[in-house]
Coordinates of C-alpha atoms in Angstrom, one line a residue:
Chain A
M1 CA -51.8 -33.5 9.7
F2 CA -48.6 -33.6 7.4
S3 CA -50.5 -34.7 4.2
E4 CA -52.7 -31.3 5.0
L5 CA -49.4 -29.5 5.3
S6 CA -48.0 -30.5 2.2
K7 CA -50.5 -29.9 0.3
R8 CA -50.7 -26.2 1.6
L9 CA -46.8 -25.7 1.2
K10 CA -47.3 -26.6 -2.4
K11 CA -50.0 -23.6 -3.0
D12 CA -47.8 -21.3 -0.6
K13 CA -44.6 -20.2 -2.2
I14 CA -43.2 -17.8 0.3
A15 CA -43.9 -20.5 3.4
R16 CA -41.7 -22.8 1.1
I17 CA -38.9 -20.4 0.6
S18 CA -38.9 -19.9 4.6
L19 CA -38.8 -23.6 4.9
A20 CA -35.8 -23.7 2.3
I21 CA -33.8 -21.2 4.3
I22 CA -34.4 -22.7 7.9
I23 CA -33.1 -25.9 6.1
L24 CA -30.2 -24.1 4.8
Y25 CA -29.2 -22.7 8.0
F26 CA -29.6 -26.1 9.5
A27 CA -27.2 -27.4 7.0
V28 CA -24.8 -24.6 7.7
A29 CA -24.9 -25.4 11.3
L30 CA -24.4 -29.3 10.7
F31 CA -21.5 -28.7 8.3
T32 CA -19.7 -26.5 10.3
Q33 CA -20.3 -28.3 13.5
A34 CA -18.7 -31.4 11.3
G35 CA -15.5 -29.2 10.4
L36 CA -16.6 -29.7 7.1
L37 CA -17.4 -26.2 6.0
L38 CA -14.8 -23.2 6.2
P39 CA -12.9 -24.9 9.0
D40 CA -10.4 -21.7 9.0
F41 CA -13.0 -19.7 10.6
D42 CA -10.4 -18.9 13.5
K43 CA -7.2 -18.1 11.3
V44 CA -5.9 -14.8 12.3
N45 CA -4.0 -12.6 10.0
Y46 CA -2.8 -9.5 11.3
T47 CA -1.9 -8.1 8.2
E48 CA -5.4 -8.6 7.2
S49 CA -7.4 -6.7 9.9
Y50 CA -10.3 -4.7 9.0
Q51 CA -10.3 -5.5 5.3
P52 CA -13.7 -4.1 3.7
P53 CA -16.0 -6.8 1.6
S54 CA -14.0 -7.8 -1.3
A55 CA -13.8 -10.9 -3.7
S56 CA -11.4 -13.2 -1.2
H57 CA -13.6 -11.9 1.9
I58 CA -17.0 -11.2 0.8
C59 CA -18.1 -9.8 4.4
G60 CA -14.6 -8.4 4.8
T61 CA -12.5 -9.0 8.0
D62 CA -12.5 -8.4 11.7
Y63 CA -9.6 -6.9 13.7
L64 CA -7.7 -9.9 13.8
G65 CA -7.9 -10.3 10.2
R66 CA -10.4 -13.3 10.4
D67 CA -13.0 -14.0 7.7
V68 CA -16.2 -12.3 9.1
F69 CA -18.4 -14.6 6.5
S70 CA -16.7 -17.7 7.8
R71 CA -17.3 -16.3 11.3
I72 CA -21.3 -15.7 10.4
L73 CA -21.8 -19.1 9.4
H74 CA -20.0 -20.6 12.5
G75 CA -22.2 -18.5 14.4
T76 CA -25.3 -20.3 12.7
R77 CA -24.3 -23.3 14.8
V78 CA -24.5 -21.3 18.2
A79 CA -28.0 -19.8 17.0
I80 CA -29.6 -23.1 16.1
S81 CA -28.0 -25.5 18.6
V82 CA -29.6 -22.8 21.5
G83 CA -32.8 -23.5 19.6
I84 CA -32.7 -26.8 19.4
V85 CA -31.1 -27.9 23.1
S86 CA -33.6 -25.5 24.6
S87 CA -36.3 -27.1 23.1
F88 CA -35.4 -30.5 23.8
I89 CA -35.5 -29.2 27.6
A90 CA -38.7 -27.0 27.6
I91 CA -40.8 -29.1 25.2
P92 CA -40.7 -32.3 27.5
I93 CA -41.6 -30.2 30.4
G94 CA -44.4 -28.3 29.0
V95 CA -45.9 -31.2 27.5
L96 CA -45.7 -33.7 30.7
L97 CA -46.7 -31.0 32.9
G98 CA -49.7 -29.6 30.9
C99 CA -50.9 -33.2 30.0
I100 CA -50.8 -34.4 34.0
S101 CA -52.3 -31.6 35.0
G102 CA -54.9 -30.8 32.5
F103 CA -56.1 -34.6 32.5
F104 CA -56.0 -35.2 36.4
G105 CA -56.9 -31.9 37.7
G106 CA -57.2 -31.4 41.3
K107 CA -54.1 -31.2 43.5
I108 CA -51.6 -32.0 40.7
D109 CA -53.0 -29.3 38.8
E110 CA -53.1 -26.9 41.3
F111 CA -49.5 -27.5 41.8
V112 CA -48.2 -27.0 38.3
V113 CA -50.8 -24.0 37.8
W114 CA -48.7 -22.5 40.9
L115 CA -45.3 -23.7 39.6
Y116 CA -46.0 -22.0 36.2
T117 CA -47.5 -18.9 37.6
T118 CA -44.8 -18.1 39.8
L119 CA -42.1 -18.6 37.1
D120 CA -44.2 -16.5 34.9
S121 CA -44.0 -13.7 37.5
V122 CA -40.3 -13.1 37.2
P123 CA -39.8 -11.0 34.2
G124 CA -38.5 -13.3 31.4
L125 CA -35.5 -11.7 30.3
L126 CA -34.3 -11.0 33.9
L127 CA -34.9 -14.5 34.9
I128 CA -32.9 -16.0 32.1
M129 CA -30.0 -13.6 32.6
A130 CA -30.5 -14.3 36.5
L131 CA -30.0 -18.1 35.9
S132 CA -27.2 -17.9 33.3
L133 CA -25.3 -15.7 35.8
V134 CA -25.6 -17.9 38.9
L135 CA -25.0 -21.5 36.5
G136 CA -21.8 -19.9 35.2
R137 CA -21.0 -17.8 32.1
G138 CA -21.0 -20.3 29.0
L139 CA -23.3 -21.8 26.4
Y140 CA -24.5 -24.4 28.4
A141 CA -26.1 -22.2 31.0
V142 CA -27.7 -20.3 28.2
Y143 CA -29.1 -23.8 26.9
L144 CA -30.4 -24.5 30.6
A145 CA -31.5 -21.1 31.4
L146 CA -33.9 -21.0 28.2
G147 CA -35.0 -24.6 28.4
L148 CA -36.2 -24.2 32.1
T149 CA -38.0 -21.1 31.9
T150 CA -39.8 -21.0 28.3
W151 CA -42.0 -24.2 29.1
V152 CA -44.6 -22.0 30.8
S153 CA -46.7 -20.9 27.6
L154 CA -46.5 -24.4 26.0
C155 CA -47.8 -25.9 29.3
R156 CA -50.5 -23.8 29.6
L157 CA -51.8 -24.3 26.0
I158 CA -51.6 -27.9 26.5
R159 CA -53.2 -28.0 30.0
S160 CA -56.2 -25.9 28.6
E161 CA -56.8 -28.2 25.6
F162 CA -56.3 -31.2 27.8
I163 CA -59.3 -29.8 30.3
K164 CA -61.3 -29.4 26.8
H165 CA -60.8 -33.1 25.3
R166 CA -60.7 -35.1 28.6
E167 CA -64.8 -34.9 28.7
R168 CA -64.7 -35.5 24.7
E169 CA -66.8 -38.4 23.6
Y170 CA -63.9 -40.2 21.9
V171 CA -61.9 -40.2 25.0
L172 CA -64.9 -41.2 27.0
A173 CA -65.3 -44.0 24.5
A174 CA -61.7 -45.2 25.1
K175 CA -62.2 -45.2 28.7
A176 CA -65.4 -47.2 28.5
L177 CA -63.2 -49.5 26.3
G178 CA -61.2 -50.0 29.3
A179 CA -58.1 -47.5 28.4
G180 CA -56.0 -46.3 31.4
S181 CA -55.1 -43.1 32.2
L182 CA -51.9 -43.3 30.6
R183 CA -53.4 -44.6 26.9
Q184 CA -55.9 -41.8 27.1
I185 CA -53.6 -39.2 27.3
F186 CA -50.6 -40.4 25.0
I187 CA -52.6 -42.3 22.5
H188 CA -55.8 -40.5 22.2
I189 CA -55.5 -37.0 23.3
L190 CA -52.1 -35.8 22.5
P191 CA -52.0 -36.6 19.1
N192 CA -55.2 -34.1 18.5
V193 CA -53.4 -31.2 20.2
F194 CA -49.7 -32.0 19.2
H195 CA -50.1 -29.1 16.5
I196 CA -49.5 -26.8 19.5
V197 CA -46.3 -28.3 20.2
I198 CA -45.1 -28.0 16.6
I199 CA -46.4 -24.5 16.4
N200 CA -44.6 -23.7 19.7
F201 CA -41.4 -25.1 18.4
S202 CA -41.2 -23.0 15.3
L203 CA -42.0 -20.0 17.3
R204 CA -40.0 -20.6 20.2
F205 CA -36.9 -20.8 18.0
V206 CA -37.1 -17.0 17.2
Y207 CA -37.3 -16.1 21.0
A208 CA -34.3 -18.6 21.8
I209 CA -31.9 -17.2 19.1
Q210 CA -33.0 -13.5 20.2
S211 CA -32.2 -14.2 23.6
E212 CA -28.9 -15.9 23.0
V213 CA -27.8 -13.1 20.8
I214 CA -28.7 -10.5 23.7
L215 CA -27.1 -13.0 26.4
S216 CA -23.8 -13.3 24.2
Y217 CA -23.8 -9.5 23.9
L218 CA -24.0 -9.3 27.4
G219 CA -21.0 -11.6 28.0
L220 CA -23.2 -14.4 29.4
G221 CA -23.7 -16.4 26.6
A222 CA -20.9 -18.2 24.2
Q223 CA -17.5 -17.8 25.0
D224 CA -14.8 -18.8 23.0
M225 CA -16.7 -19.6 19.7
P226 CA -18.0 -17.2 16.9
S227 CA -21.5 -16.1 18.0
W228 CA -24.0 -13.2 16.4
G229 CA -24.2 -11.6 19.7
I230 CA -20.6 -11.3 20.4
M231 CA -19.8 -9.8 16.6
I232 CA -22.6 -7.4 17.2
N233 CA -20.7 -6.5 20.5
D234 CA -17.4 -6.1 18.8
A235 CA -18.9 -4.0 15.7
K236 CA -20.5 -1.5 18.1
V237 CA -17.1 -0.3 18.7
E238 CA -15.8 -0.6 15.4
L239 CA -18.8 1.2 13.6
A240 CA -17.5 4.6 14.5
R241 CA -14.2 3.6 12.4
G242 CA -16.2 3.1 9.4
V243 CA -16.2 -0.7 9.8
W244 CA -19.7 -1.5 9.0
W245 CA -19.5 -4.9 7.4
Q246 CA -19.4 -7.1 10.9
L247 CA -22.3 -5.6 12.2
T248 CA -24.3 -5.8 8.9
G249 CA -23.2 -9.4 8.4
A250 CA -24.3 -10.6 11.8
T251 CA -27.4 -9.0 11.7
G252 CA -28.1 -9.8 8.3
A253 CA -27.8 -13.4 9.0
M254 CA -29.7 -13.3 12.1
F255 CA -32.7 -11.2 10.4
L256 CA -33.0 -13.8 7.7
L257 CA -33.3 -16.6 9.8
I258 CA -36.1 -14.9 12.2
L259 CA -37.8 -13.8 9.3
A260 CA -38.0 -17.2 7.8
F261 CA -38.9 -18.7 11.3
N262 CA -41.8 -15.9 11.7
I263 CA -43.4 -16.6 8.3
F264 CA -43.3 -20.3 8.6
G265 CA -44.5 -20.4 12.2
D266 CA -47.4 -18.2 10.8
F267 CA -48.0 -20.8 8.3
L268 CA -48.0 -23.8 10.5
R269 CA -50.3 -21.9 12.9
D270 CA -52.7 -21.0 9.9
T271 CA -52.5 -24.7 8.6
L272 CA -52.6 -26.7 11.7
D273 CA -54.8 -24.7 14.0
P274 CA -58.2 -26.2 13.8
K275 CA -59.8 -23.0 15.1
L276 CA -58.3 -21.1 11.9
R277 CA -59.2 -23.9 9.8
G278 CA -62.8 -23.8 10.5
V279 CA -62.6 -27.2 12.0
E280 CA -63.7 -26.3 15.2
Chain B
M1 CA -67.4 -8.1 45.9
L2 CA -65.4 -8.2 49.1
N3 CA -65.5 -11.8 49.4
Y4 CA -64.0 -11.8 45.5
I5 CA -61.1 -9.2 46.6
I6 CA -60.1 -11.1 49.6
R7 CA -59.9 -14.3 47.8
R8 CA -57.9 -12.7 45.3
I9 CA -55.4 -11.4 47.5
L10 CA -55.1 -14.7 49.4
Y11 CA -54.4 -16.2 45.9
A12 CA -51.2 -14.1 45.4
I13 CA -49.8 -15.5 49.0
P14 CA -48.4 -18.8 47.4
I15 CA -47.2 -16.9 44.4
L16 CA -45.3 -14.7 46.7
F17 CA -43.8 -17.6 48.6
G18 CA -43.2 -19.1 45.2
I19 CA -41.1 -16.4 43.9
I20 CA -39.1 -16.2 47.2
L21 CA -38.5 -19.7 46.9
I22 CA -37.3 -19.5 43.5
T23 CA -35.0 -16.7 44.0
F24 CA -33.8 -18.3 47.0
L25 CA -33.0 -21.7 44.9
L26 CA -31.5 -19.7 42.2
F27 CA -29.0 -17.2 44.1
N28 CA -28.4 -19.0 47.4
V29 CA -28.3 -23.0 46.3
V30 CA -27.6 -23.0 42.6
G31 CA -25.2 -19.8 42.8
G32 CA -23.7 -20.7 46.5
N33 CA -21.2 -18.8 48.2
P34 CA -19.2 -16.4 46.1
V35 CA -16.8 -15.4 48.7
Y36 CA -13.7 -16.5 46.7
Q37 CA -15.2 -14.8 43.7
M38 CA -15.7 -11.4 45.4
L39 CA -12.7 -11.1 47.5
G40 CA -9.9 -13.2 45.5
K41 CA -7.9 -16.1 46.4
H42 CA -5.6 -14.3 49.1
A43 CA -8.5 -12.9 51.2
T44 CA -7.7 -13.1 55.0
Q45 CA -10.0 -15.2 57.5
E46 CA -11.5 -12.1 58.9
Q47 CA -12.4 -10.7 55.6
I48 CA -14.1 -13.9 54.6
K49 CA -15.9 -13.9 57.7
E50 CA -16.9 -10.6 57.7
F51 CA -18.1 -11.0 54.3
E52 CA -20.2 -14.3 55.1
H53 CA -21.6 -12.4 58.1
E54 CA -22.9 -9.3 56.3
Y55 CA -24.6 -11.6 53.6
G56 CA -25.6 -14.4 55.7
F57 CA -23.9 -17.0 54.3
D58 CA -22.4 -18.3 57.7
K59 CA -25.6 -19.6 58.2
S60 CA -27.1 -23.1 57.1
L61 CA -29.3 -23.2 54.0
F62 CA -32.7 -24.4 55.5
I63 CA -32.3 -25.8 59.0
D64 CA -29.0 -25.8 61.0
F65 CA -29.1 -29.7 61.9
Q66 CA -26.1 -29.1 64.6
A67 CA -28.4 -26.6 66.4
L68 CA -31.7 -29.2 66.2
K69 CA -29.3 -31.7 67.8
N70 CA -28.6 -29.5 70.7
A71 CA -32.1 -28.5 70.9
E72 CA -31.6 -24.8 70.5
I73 CA -34.8 -24.0 68.9
I74 CA -33.9 -20.6 67.6
K75 CA -30.6 -21.3 66.2
T76 CA -32.1 -24.0 64.2
F77 CA -34.3 -21.9 62.3
D78 CA -31.5 -19.1 62.0
S79 CA -31.0 -20.2 58.3
Q80 CA -30.0 -18.4 55.2
F81 CA -33.8 -18.8 54.0
V82 CA -35.0 -17.2 57.2
F83 CA -32.4 -14.4 56.7
F84 CA -33.5 -13.8 53.1
I85 CA -37.3 -13.6 54.4
K86 CA -36.5 -11.2 56.7
Q87 CA -34.8 -9.1 54.2
V88 CA -37.8 -9.5 51.9
I89 CA -40.3 -8.3 54.7
T90 CA -38.3 -5.3 55.8
F91 CA -37.7 -4.5 52.1
D92 CA -33.7 -4.2 53.6
F93 CA -31.8 -5.7 51.0
G94 CA -28.3 -5.2 52.1
R95 CA -25.5 -4.0 50.1
S96 CA -24.2 -4.4 46.6
Y97 CA -21.1 -6.4 46.2
S98 CA -19.4 -3.8 44.2
S99 CA -20.5 -0.5 45.0
K100 CA -21.2 -1.5 48.6
Q101 CA -24.6 1.0 48.2
K102 CA -27.5 0.1 49.7
I103 CA -29.9 -2.1 47.3
T104 CA -32.9 -0.4 48.2
T105 CA -31.3 3.3 47.8
M106 CA -29.9 2.1 44.2
I107 CA -33.6 0.8 43.3
A108 CA -35.1 4.1 44.6
D109 CA -32.7 6.1 42.4
G110 CA -33.1 4.0 39.4
I111 CA -37.0 4.5 39.2
V112 CA -37.2 7.9 38.2
P113 CA -34.8 7.6 35.1
S114 CA -36.6 4.2 33.9
L115 CA -40.1 5.2 34.5
S116 CA -39.6 8.5 32.3
L117 CA -38.1 6.4 29.5
A118 CA -40.4 3.5 29.5
V119 CA -43.9 5.5 30.4
P120 CA -43.9 7.9 27.5
S121 CA -42.0 5.4 24.9
F122 CA -44.9 2.8 26.0
I123 CA -47.9 5.0 25.6
I124 CA -46.6 6.6 22.2
G125 CA -45.9 3.2 20.9
V126 CA -49.4 2.1 21.7
I127 CA -51.3 4.9 20.3
V128 CA -49.2 4.6 17.1
A129 CA -49.7 1.2 16.8
L130 CA -53.4 1.7 17.2
I131 CA -53.8 4.0 14.5
I132 CA -51.7 2.3 12.0
A133 CA -53.9 -1.0 13.3
F134 CA -57.0 0.8 12.4
I135 CA -56.0 2.4 9.2
C136 CA -55.1 -1.3 8.0
A137 CA -58.3 -2.5 9.4
Y138 CA -60.1 0.1 7.4
Y139 CA -58.5 -0.3 4.2
R140 CA -58.3 -4.5 4.8
N141 CA -57.2 -6.5 1.6
T142 CA -55.8 -3.7 -0.3
L143 CA -52.1 -2.6 -1.1
I144 CA -52.0 -0.5 2.1
D145 CA -52.8 -3.1 4.5
R146 CA -50.4 -6.0 2.6
F147 CA -47.6 -3.5 2.8
T148 CA -48.2 -2.6 6.5
V149 CA -48.3 -6.5 7.4
I150 CA -45.4 -7.3 5.3
A151 CA -43.5 -4.3 6.9
S152 CA -44.5 -5.3 10.6
V153 CA -43.0 -8.8 9.9
L154 CA -39.6 -7.4 8.6
G155 CA -39.5 -5.1 11.5
M156 CA -40.3 -7.8 14.0
S157 CA -37.5 -10.0 12.6
I158 CA -34.8 -7.1 13.1
S159 CA -32.7 -7.5 16.2
V160 CA -33.4 -4.7 18.8
L161 CA -29.5 -4.4 18.9
A162 CA -29.5 -3.7 15.3
Y163 CA -32.2 -0.9 15.9
I164 CA -30.3 0.3 18.6
I165 CA -26.6 0.4 17.2
G166 CA -27.9 1.5 13.8
G167 CA -30.1 4.4 15.4
Q168 CA -27.6 5.8 17.6
Y169 CA -25.0 5.5 14.7
I170 CA -26.9 7.3 12.3
L171 CA -28.9 9.8 14.4
A172 CA -26.6 10.8 16.9
Y173 CA -23.0 10.0 15.6
K174 CA -23.4 10.8 12.0
M175 CA -26.1 13.4 11.8
G176 CA -25.6 14.8 15.2
W177 CA -29.2 15.6 16.1
L178 CA -29.2 14.0 19.1
P179 CA -27.0 13.2 22.0
I180 CA -25.1 9.7 21.7
S181 CA -25.6 8.8 25.3
G182 CA -26.0 10.2 29.0
Y183 CA -28.3 11.6 31.1
E184 CA -29.3 14.4 33.3
S185 CA -31.9 14.8 35.9
G186 CA -35.1 16.7 35.6
I187 CA -36.4 18.5 32.4
N188 CA -32.8 18.5 31.0
A189 CA -33.1 14.7 30.6
I190 CA -35.6 15.1 27.6
P191 CA -33.2 15.3 25.0
Y192 CA -31.1 12.2 26.0
L193 CA -34.6 10.7 26.2
I194 CA -35.9 11.1 22.4
L195 CA -33.3 8.6 20.6
P196 CA -33.7 5.4 23.3
A197 CA -37.6 6.2 23.1
L198 CA -37.9 6.4 19.2
I199 CA -36.0 3.1 19.0
W200 CA -38.4 1.3 21.7
I201 CA -41.3 2.5 19.7
I202 CA -40.0 1.5 16.5
N203 CA -38.8 -2.1 18.0
S204 CA -42.4 -2.6 19.3
L205 CA -44.3 -1.3 16.4
G206 CA -44.3 -4.6 14.1
S207 CA -45.6 -6.8 16.9
D208 CA -47.9 -4.5 18.4
V209 CA -49.2 -3.3 15.0
R210 CA -49.8 -7.0 13.9
F211 CA -51.5 -8.0 17.0
F212 CA -54.1 -5.0 17.1
R213 CA -54.7 -5.6 13.6
T214 CA -55.7 -9.2 14.1
V215 CA -57.9 -8.2 16.8
I216 CA -59.8 -5.6 15.2
L217 CA -60.2 -7.8 12.0
D218 CA -61.7 -10.5 14.4
E219 CA -64.0 -7.9 15.5
I220 CA -65.1 -6.8 12.2
N221 CA -66.4 -10.3 11.3
Q222 CA -68.8 -10.2 14.4
N223 CA -72.5 -10.5 13.7
Y224 CA -73.1 -7.0 15.5
V225 CA -70.9 -5.2 12.9
R226 CA -73.0 -7.0 10.1
T227 CA -76.2 -5.7 11.8
A228 CA -74.6 -2.0 11.9
Y229 CA -74.0 -2.0 8.4
A230 CA -77.7 -3.5 7.7
K231 CA -79.2 -0.4 9.5
G232 CA -77.2 1.8 7.3
L233 CA -74.5 2.9 9.4
S234 CA -71.4 3.9 7.5
P235 CA -68.3 1.8 7.7
Q236 CA -66.4 4.7 9.5
K237 CA -68.9 5.0 12.0
T238 CA -69.0 1.3 12.5
L239 CA -65.1 1.1 12.9
F240 CA -64.7 3.9 15.4
K241 CA -67.9 3.8 17.4
H242 CA -68.7 0.1 17.8
V243 CA -65.6 -2.0 16.5
L244 CA -63.1 0.2 18.7
K245 CA -64.7 -0.2 21.7
N246 CA -65.2 -4.0 21.4
A247 CA -61.5 -4.4 20.2
M248 CA -60.0 -2.5 23.1
I249 CA -61.1 -5.3 25.4
P250 CA -58.5 -7.9 24.4
I251 CA -56.2 -4.9 23.5
I252 CA -56.2 -3.7 27.2
T253 CA -56.0 -7.2 28.4
A254 CA -52.8 -8.0 26.6
L255 CA -51.3 -4.1 27.6
V256 CA -51.9 -4.5 31.5
I257 CA -49.9 -7.7 31.5
V258 CA -46.9 -5.7 30.1
I259 CA -47.3 -2.7 32.0
P260 CA -45.3 -4.6 35.2
Y261 CA -42.4 -5.0 32.8
L262 CA -42.0 -1.3 32.4
Y263 CA -40.2 -0.5 35.6
T264 CA -37.0 -2.1 34.2
G265 CA -37.4 0.0 31.4
S266 CA -35.4 -1.5 28.6
L267 CA -32.6 -3.4 30.1
L268 CA -30.5 -3.0 26.9
L269 CA -31.7 0.6 25.7
E270 CA -30.8 1.8 29.4
N271 CA -27.4 0.2 29.3
F272 CA -26.7 1.4 25.6
F273 CA -27.6 5.2 25.9
G274 CA -26.2 5.5 29.7
I275 CA -29.4 6.3 31.3
P276 CA -29.1 5.5 35.1
G277 CA -32.2 3.6 35.4
L278 CA -33.0 0.0 37.0
G279 CA -32.2 -1.5 33.7
N280 CA -28.7 -0.2 33.4
M281 CA -28.1 -1.2 37.2
T282 CA -29.2 -4.6 36.5
I283 CA -26.7 -5.0 33.3
N284 CA -23.8 -3.5 35.3
A285 CA -24.6 -6.0 38.2
I286 CA -24.5 -9.1 35.7
A287 CA -21.4 -7.8 34.1
N288 CA -19.8 -7.4 37.7
S289 CA -21.5 -10.9 39.0
D290 CA -22.8 -8.4 41.6
F291 CA -25.4 -11.3 42.9
P292 CA -27.4 -9.6 45.6
V293 CA -28.4 -6.6 43.2
V294 CA -29.6 -9.0 40.4
K295 CA -31.1 -11.4 43.1
F296 CA -33.2 -8.4 44.4
M297 CA -34.3 -6.8 41.1
T298 CA -35.1 -10.4 40.0
F299 CA -37.4 -10.4 43.5
T300 CA -38.9 -7.0 43.1
G301 CA -39.6 -7.5 39.3
A302 CA -41.8 -10.5 40.3
L303 CA -43.0 -8.7 43.3
I304 CA -44.7 -5.8 41.1
Y305 CA -46.0 -8.2 38.6
V306 CA -47.8 -10.0 41.5
I307 CA -49.1 -7.0 43.1
F308 CA -50.4 -5.4 39.6
N309 CA -51.8 -8.7 38.5
T310 CA -53.9 -8.9 41.3
L311 CA -54.5 -5.2 41.3
S312 CA -55.9 -5.6 38.0
D313 CA -58.0 -8.7 38.2
I314 CA -59.9 -6.9 41.0
L315 CA -60.4 -3.8 38.8
Y316 CA -61.8 -6.2 36.2
S317 CA -64.1 -7.5 38.8
V318 CA -65.6 -4.1 39.1
V319 CA -65.9 -3.6 35.4
D320 CA -66.8 -7.1 34.5
P321 CA -69.1 -8.8 37.5
R322 CA -68.7 -12.3 35.4
V323 CA -65.3 -12.5 36.5
R324 CA -66.2 -12.7 40.3
L325 CA -67.9 -15.8 39.9
K326 CA -65.3 -17.9 38.4

């Protein structure tokens, strides 16, 4: 799988650039988290409030005279962390439930299908907003809300693949050789459907980042740290006063990251999905 | 046929129960009793009692064990959960914390503004996206097609917030072509709805065009299309007579799923443009921590989804008898 990926990656220049952009954002998130990059993002300077972009502040300053560019880079931390943490909650739930319900069928399957159909009935954003409201405002609530609601599509895909694969000859052969259920699931079938997890991981980032920005914008997300949603919320009032740089900067940063994820997600799907590769 | 309809309705019952359970867990178990949040630290004992009684927080969650010991059967089951089920069945959702209005009335008032934004935007958006997708499919692999695909991906990557703030700033504030925000009832609502509708359409265009184009191109590679060409049909005729009809099946399936979501309109659009619909109501309720409103919006949203899904499955079985046998 990975050799195929790197072979295709060598040919596809746009996918390579997208990957580079994603890595860059991850690096920025890591370095700002470690305090190595632009640690002065919270430095207030009232004499310099609402400065338009200049050589010393390439994205201008906000109402407290803080450097917008540093705050955008620190906003990356929130966006990336939401993507990663919510994935660490959702992917294990989705994969595990998908595996067991698809493999065993019967009562377990009925229960899992009931569970995700129920969750899926509640309009997505409404459920996420309700969850982060009852969990209390803050970033941890956003992690949990996104993690606990977004496993459904992955679970559904894994389940239907498992239903197909459990009757395949290679699985029957493993069973005939004495492999138990756990071995059949994790050693034999899961590696064959794992591309779904990778594709899902890159696509869910887009959803996670967009949701985080909307939740922070509504005051449910990040509280005392720079977030693109909060910056956009601040900027909505400032725009009438001609302060365009905070809005443009935050949306631009978000746009580039989501674009990169969209393109790279498509590339992953085209490369890894056996149906699109014409193998299956 | 009747057999299938009954089976399908019975299938919805455990889902409805699941929704009641999830909403209850979310707001009563996780959310808990918000009495101090609502009344402040200095509320009197009577105020607290009155509040807890009105919203049922003076009851136990599921089963009153104290009453069970005393063998009082009715009191045993007089719990928050039963209280909630009673509210759901009678469609009496109690009152909002902040406005003290009846939630059922609030929902009834909000539904018209929501739908008058959502329905036209949705229909026009889909039609425009379909036209663009067909043009793309007709000119596939030419510059027009490539350009549209790139534009769709770019459009999908822009945040809806950017569309809203940018659109309002440029078209309403700078140009003054449309009102900045507000709403009037009846026919006077139209000028207020144009801008949010426009933003809705532009925001959904990217992903719609891309999806429709993929579906149409999948269809174009089918055997019957080759047969149509082989018997001498023109590309236009093949595309519009044969491909269109077949491509509509997956497209309609995808659209039907989205329709129940229309009732909330667009949460953000309504809030931003001051349209007094359900989306606006929900966002205000979230801002005020108005739990009962959010609770019943969540519940009603899910309820409509289930009803709609059941109906559309039954309709499908009328159109396509194969569905019934599954």
